[in-house]
Amino acid sequence: MDMTLEVIPLPVSDIDRARDFYRDKVGFHVDIDAEVMPGMRIVQLTPPGSGCSIALGDTLWELAKGPRPAAGTYQGLQLCVADIEAARAELTGRGLEVSEPVRYSPDDGATFMYFTDPDGNGWSIQEYRRRATEPLHEVLARLKGGQQG
């Protein structure tokens, strides 16, 4: 049985402000911005090239069991890019305040930069240079087909 992680609900205090931030400054695509059932507005945004989205909504937390997370409490959300310098230039060009890249070692996958959304949810962006020649969807297709890669 295949099981994919495709949507992560993200706690925010203002849906419109968060939608605008992720769309305009981070470059996510708005997939849904609608009342999906009476009284339940969902905004779903997807990073370019990603198979996983974030979902913003006030009442979506009422469907989940357990306590509602406070806006700004998610930390460690991670995006991956093939070229961190190009990504930083694009993001800062959109007005996103993102840290300088930090290279923890020369190994591929060991360079990161960081930003927070208007509520304080914390994101990292990891440079994984291998993705320039081996996009994740191709690696997964090979693995599913029985080829190692």
Short mmCIF file of C-alpha atoms in Angstrom, two decimals, residues 4 16 29 33 35-36 45 57 67 70 87 93 106 119-120 147:
data_model
loop_
_atom_site.label_atom_id
_atom_site.label_comp_id
_atom_site.label_asym_id
_atom_site.label_seq_id
_atom_site.Cartn_x
_atom_site.Cartn_y
_atom_site.Cartn_z
CA THR A 4 1.93 9.70 0.77
CA ASP A 16 -5.35 35.97 4.40
CA HIS A 29 0.99 28.14 -5.56
CA ASP A 33 -8.99 29.13 -1.41
CA GLU A 35 -15.29 27.38 1.67
CA VAL A 36 -15.08 23.60 1.26
CA LEU A 45 -0.72 26.11 -1.00
CA GLY A 57 -7.91 27.25 8.02
CA PRO A 67 -5.43 20.27 21.32
CA ALA A 70 -1.17 27.82 18.63
CA ALA A 87 16.89 30.18 -4.10
CA GLY A 93 13.94 39.40 -4.51
CA PRO A 106 30.94 20.29 2.39
CA ASP A 119 3.23 34.10 13.03
CA GLY A 120 6.66 32.65 13.81
CA GLN A 147 15.60 -0.07 -9.48
#
